[in-house]
mmCIF file with all atom_site columns, C-alpha atoms in Angstrom:
data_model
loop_
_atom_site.group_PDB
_atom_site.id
_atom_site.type_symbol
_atom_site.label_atom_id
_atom_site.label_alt_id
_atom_site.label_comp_id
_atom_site.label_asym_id
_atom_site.label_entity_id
_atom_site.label_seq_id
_atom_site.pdbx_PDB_ins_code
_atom_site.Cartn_x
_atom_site.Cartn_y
_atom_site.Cartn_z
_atom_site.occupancy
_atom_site.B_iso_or_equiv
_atom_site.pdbx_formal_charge
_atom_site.auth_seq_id
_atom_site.auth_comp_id
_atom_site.auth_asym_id
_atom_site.auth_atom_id
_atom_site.pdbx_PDB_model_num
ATOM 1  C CA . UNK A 1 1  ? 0.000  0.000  0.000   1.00 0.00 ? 1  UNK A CA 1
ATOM 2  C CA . UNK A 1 2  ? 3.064  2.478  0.122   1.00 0.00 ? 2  UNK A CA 1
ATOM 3  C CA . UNK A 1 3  ? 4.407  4.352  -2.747  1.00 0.00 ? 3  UNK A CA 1
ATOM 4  C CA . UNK A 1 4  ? 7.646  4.992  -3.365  1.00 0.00 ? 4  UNK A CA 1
ATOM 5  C CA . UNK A 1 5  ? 9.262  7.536  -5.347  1.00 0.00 ? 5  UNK A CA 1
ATOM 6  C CA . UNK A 1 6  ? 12.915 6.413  -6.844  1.00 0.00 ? 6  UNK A CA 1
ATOM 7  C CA . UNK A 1 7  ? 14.628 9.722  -8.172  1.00 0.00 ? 7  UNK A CA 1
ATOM 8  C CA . UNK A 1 8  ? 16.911 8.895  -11.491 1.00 0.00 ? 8  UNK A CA 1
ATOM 9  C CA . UNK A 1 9  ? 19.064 10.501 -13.406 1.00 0.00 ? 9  UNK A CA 1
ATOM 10 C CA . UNK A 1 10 ? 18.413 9.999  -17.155 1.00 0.00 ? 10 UNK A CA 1
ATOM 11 C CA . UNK A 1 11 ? 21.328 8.127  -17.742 1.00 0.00 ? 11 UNK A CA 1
ATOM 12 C CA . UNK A 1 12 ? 20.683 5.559  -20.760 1.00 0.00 ? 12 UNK A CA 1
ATOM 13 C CA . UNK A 1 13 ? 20.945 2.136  -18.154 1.00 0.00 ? 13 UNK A CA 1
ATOM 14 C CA . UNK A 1 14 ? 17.507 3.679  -16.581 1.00 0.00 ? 14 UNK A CA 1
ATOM 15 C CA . UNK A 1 15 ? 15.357 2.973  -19.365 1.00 0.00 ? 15 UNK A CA 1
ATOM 16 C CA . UNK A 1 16 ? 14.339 -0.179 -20.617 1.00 0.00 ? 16 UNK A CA 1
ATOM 17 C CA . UNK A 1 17 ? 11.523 -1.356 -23.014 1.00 0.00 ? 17 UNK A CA 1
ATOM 18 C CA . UNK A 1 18 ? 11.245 -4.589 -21.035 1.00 0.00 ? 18 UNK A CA 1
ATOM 19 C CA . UNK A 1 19 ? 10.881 -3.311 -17.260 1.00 0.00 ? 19 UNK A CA 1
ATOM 20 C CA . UNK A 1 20 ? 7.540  -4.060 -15.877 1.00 0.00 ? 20 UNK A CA 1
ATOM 21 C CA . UNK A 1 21 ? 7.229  -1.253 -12.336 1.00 0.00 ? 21 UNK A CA 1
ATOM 22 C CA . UNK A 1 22 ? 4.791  -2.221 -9.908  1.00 0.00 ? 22 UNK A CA 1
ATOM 23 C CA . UNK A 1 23 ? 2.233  0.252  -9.298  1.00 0.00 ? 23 UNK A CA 1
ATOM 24 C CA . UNK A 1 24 ? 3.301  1.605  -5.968  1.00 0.00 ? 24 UNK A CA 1
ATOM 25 C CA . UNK A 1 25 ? 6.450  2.876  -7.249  1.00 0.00 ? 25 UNK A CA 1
ATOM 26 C CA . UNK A 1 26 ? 7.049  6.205  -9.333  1.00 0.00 ? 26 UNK A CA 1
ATOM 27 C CA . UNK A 1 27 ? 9.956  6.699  -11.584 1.00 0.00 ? 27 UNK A CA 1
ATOM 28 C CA . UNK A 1 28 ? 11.248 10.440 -11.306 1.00 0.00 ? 28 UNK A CA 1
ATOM 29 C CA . UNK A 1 29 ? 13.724 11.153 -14.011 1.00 0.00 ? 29 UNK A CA 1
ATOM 30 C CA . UNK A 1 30 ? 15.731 14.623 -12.841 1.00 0.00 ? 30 UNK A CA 1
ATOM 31 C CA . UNK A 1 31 ? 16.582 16.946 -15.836 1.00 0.00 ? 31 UNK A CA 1
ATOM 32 C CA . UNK A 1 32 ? 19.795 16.281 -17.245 1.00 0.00 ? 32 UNK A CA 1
ATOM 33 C CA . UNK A 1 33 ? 23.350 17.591 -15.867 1.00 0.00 ? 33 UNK A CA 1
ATOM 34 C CA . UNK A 1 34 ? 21.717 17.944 -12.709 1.00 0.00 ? 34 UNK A CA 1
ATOM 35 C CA . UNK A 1 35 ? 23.317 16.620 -9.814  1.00 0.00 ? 35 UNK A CA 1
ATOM 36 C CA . UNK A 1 36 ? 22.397 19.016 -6.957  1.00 0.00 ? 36 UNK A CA 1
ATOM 37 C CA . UNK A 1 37 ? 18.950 17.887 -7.427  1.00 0.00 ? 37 UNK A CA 1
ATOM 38 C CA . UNK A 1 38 ? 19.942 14.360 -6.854  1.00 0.00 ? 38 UNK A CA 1
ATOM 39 C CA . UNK A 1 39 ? 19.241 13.252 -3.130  1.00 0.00 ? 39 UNK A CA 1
ATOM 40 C CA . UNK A 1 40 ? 22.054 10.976 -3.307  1.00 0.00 ? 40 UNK A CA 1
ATOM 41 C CA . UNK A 1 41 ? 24.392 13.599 -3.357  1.00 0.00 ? 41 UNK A CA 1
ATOM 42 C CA . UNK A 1 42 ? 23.210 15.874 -0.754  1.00 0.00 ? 42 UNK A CA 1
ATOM 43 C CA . UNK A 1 43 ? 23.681 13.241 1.722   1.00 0.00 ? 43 UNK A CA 1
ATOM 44 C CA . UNK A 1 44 ? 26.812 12.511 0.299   1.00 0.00 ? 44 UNK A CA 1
ATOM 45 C CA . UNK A 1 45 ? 28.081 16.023 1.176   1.00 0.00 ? 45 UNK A CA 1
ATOM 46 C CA . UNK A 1 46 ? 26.424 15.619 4.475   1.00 0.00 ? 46 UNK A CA 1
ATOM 47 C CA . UNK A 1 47 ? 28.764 13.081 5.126   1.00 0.00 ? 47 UNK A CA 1
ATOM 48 C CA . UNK A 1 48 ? 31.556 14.239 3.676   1.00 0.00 ? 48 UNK A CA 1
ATOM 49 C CA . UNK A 1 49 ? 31.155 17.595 5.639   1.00 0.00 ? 49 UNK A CA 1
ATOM 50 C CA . UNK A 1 50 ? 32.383 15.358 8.757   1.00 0.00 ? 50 UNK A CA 1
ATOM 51 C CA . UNK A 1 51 ? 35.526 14.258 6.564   1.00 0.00 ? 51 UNK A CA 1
ATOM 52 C CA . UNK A 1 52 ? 37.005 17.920 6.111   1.00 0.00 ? 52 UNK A CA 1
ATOM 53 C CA . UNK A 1 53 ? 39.774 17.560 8.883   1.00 0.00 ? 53 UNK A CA 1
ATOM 54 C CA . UNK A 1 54 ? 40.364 13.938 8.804   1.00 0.00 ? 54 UNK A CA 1
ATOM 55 C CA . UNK A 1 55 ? 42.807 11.555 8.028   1.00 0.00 ? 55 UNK A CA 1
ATOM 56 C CA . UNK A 1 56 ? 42.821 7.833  7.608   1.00 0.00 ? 56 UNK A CA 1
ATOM 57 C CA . UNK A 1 57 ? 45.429 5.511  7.548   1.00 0.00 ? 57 UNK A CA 1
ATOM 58 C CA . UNK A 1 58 ? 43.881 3.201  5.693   1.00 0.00 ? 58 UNK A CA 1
ATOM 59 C CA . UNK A 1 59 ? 41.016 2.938  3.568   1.00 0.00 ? 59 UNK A CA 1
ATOM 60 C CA . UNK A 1 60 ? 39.220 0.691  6.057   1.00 0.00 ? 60 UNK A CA 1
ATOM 61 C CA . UNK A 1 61 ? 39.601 3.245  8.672   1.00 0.00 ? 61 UNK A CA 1
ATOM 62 C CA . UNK A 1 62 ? 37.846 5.384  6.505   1.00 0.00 ? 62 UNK A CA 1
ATOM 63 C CA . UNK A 1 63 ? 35.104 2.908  5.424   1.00 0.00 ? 63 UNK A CA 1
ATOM 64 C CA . UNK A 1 64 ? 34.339 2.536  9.430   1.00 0.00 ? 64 UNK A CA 1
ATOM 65 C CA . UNK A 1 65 ? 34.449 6.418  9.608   1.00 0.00 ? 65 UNK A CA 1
ATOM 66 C CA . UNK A 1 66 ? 31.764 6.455  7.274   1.00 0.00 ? 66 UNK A CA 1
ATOM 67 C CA . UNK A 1 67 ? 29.453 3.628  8.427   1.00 0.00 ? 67 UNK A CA 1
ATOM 68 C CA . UNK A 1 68 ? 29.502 5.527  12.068  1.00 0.00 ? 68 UNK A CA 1
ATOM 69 C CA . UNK A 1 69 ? 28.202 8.696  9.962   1.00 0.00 ? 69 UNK A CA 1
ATOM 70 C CA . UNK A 1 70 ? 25.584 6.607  8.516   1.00 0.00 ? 70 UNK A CA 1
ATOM 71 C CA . UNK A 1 71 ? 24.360 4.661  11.257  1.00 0.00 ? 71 UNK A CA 1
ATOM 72 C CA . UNK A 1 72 ? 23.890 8.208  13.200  1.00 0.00 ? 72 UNK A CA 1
ATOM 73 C CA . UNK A 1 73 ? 21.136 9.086  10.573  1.00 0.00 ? 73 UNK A CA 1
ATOM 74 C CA . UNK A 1 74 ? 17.976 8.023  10.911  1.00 0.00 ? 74 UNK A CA 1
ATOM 75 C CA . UNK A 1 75 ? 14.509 8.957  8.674   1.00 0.00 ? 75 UNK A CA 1
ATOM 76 C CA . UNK A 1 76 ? 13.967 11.993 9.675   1.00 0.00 ? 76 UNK A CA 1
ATOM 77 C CA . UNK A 1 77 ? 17.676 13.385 9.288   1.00 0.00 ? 77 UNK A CA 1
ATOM 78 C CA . UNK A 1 78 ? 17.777 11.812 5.501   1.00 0.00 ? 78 UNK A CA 1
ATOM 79 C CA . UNK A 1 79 ? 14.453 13.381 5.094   1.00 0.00 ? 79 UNK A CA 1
ATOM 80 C CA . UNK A 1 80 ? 15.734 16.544 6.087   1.00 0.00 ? 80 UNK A CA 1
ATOM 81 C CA . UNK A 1 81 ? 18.450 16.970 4.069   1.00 0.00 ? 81 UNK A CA 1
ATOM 82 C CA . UNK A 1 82 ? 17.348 14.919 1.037   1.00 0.00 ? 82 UNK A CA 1
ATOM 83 C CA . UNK A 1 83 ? 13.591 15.984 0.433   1.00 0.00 ? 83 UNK A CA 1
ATOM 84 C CA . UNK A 1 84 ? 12.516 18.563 -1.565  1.00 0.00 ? 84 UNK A CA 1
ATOM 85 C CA . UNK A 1 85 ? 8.910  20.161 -2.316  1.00 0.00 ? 85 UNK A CA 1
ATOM 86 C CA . UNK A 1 86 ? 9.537  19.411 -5.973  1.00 0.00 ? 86 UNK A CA 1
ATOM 87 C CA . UNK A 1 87 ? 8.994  16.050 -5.628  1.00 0.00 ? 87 UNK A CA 1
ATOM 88 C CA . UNK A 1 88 ? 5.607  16.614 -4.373  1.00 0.00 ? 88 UNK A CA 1
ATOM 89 C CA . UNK A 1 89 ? 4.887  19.409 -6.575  1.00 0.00 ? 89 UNK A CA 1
ATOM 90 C CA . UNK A 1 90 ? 5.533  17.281 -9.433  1.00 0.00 ? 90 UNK A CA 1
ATOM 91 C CA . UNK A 1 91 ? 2.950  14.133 -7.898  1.00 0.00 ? 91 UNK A CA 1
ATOM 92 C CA . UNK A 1 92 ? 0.745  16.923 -7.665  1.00 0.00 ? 92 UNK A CA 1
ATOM 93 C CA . UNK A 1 93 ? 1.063  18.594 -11.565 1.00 0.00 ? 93 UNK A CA 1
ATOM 94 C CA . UNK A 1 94 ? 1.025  14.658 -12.437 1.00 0.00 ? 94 UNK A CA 1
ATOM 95 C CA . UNK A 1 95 ? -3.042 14.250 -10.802 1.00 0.00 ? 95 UNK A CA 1
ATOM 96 C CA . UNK A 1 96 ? -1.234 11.168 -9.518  1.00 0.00 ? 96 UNK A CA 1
ATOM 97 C CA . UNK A 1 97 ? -3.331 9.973  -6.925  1.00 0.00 ? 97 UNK A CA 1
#
């Protein structure tokens, strides 16, 4: 009974003549050359904002750095920084309902 929203760039391995979506779930292409709409990469540079003054000896230091980050967020922090009004704007222009 939920819907989910999956944002995607509209890089060519997105489309496919031969997926079949289920219903509940809405593809949302972003324009082109747009990364900073992309809420991938706003949580990225959440993350990375904790990185600025570190340094890691080795790259598994680093990946354990980064899992600590990520198992600080929870759903309302990701919401936070990744949602946007756009997203229901467009549901909204679409009559989806």
């Amino acid at each position: 009974q939920d819907i989910h929203i999956i944002q995607l760039d509209n890089g060519a391995f997105h489309f496919s003549q031969h997926l079949q979506i289920p219903e509940n779930i809405i593809l949302l292409f972003q324009p082109p050359h747009t990364p900073q709409v992309n809420p991938i990469e706003r949580l990225w540079e959440e993350i990375k904002r904790h990185l600025a003054w570190e340094s890691f000896g080795t790259l598994d230091e680093l990946r354990q750095f980064i899992w600590r980050r990520l198992e600080k967020l929870n759903t309302s922090i990701v919401a936070s920084i990744t949602g946007w009004d756009f997203i229901l704007d467009a549901l909204f222009e679409s009559n989806f309902s």
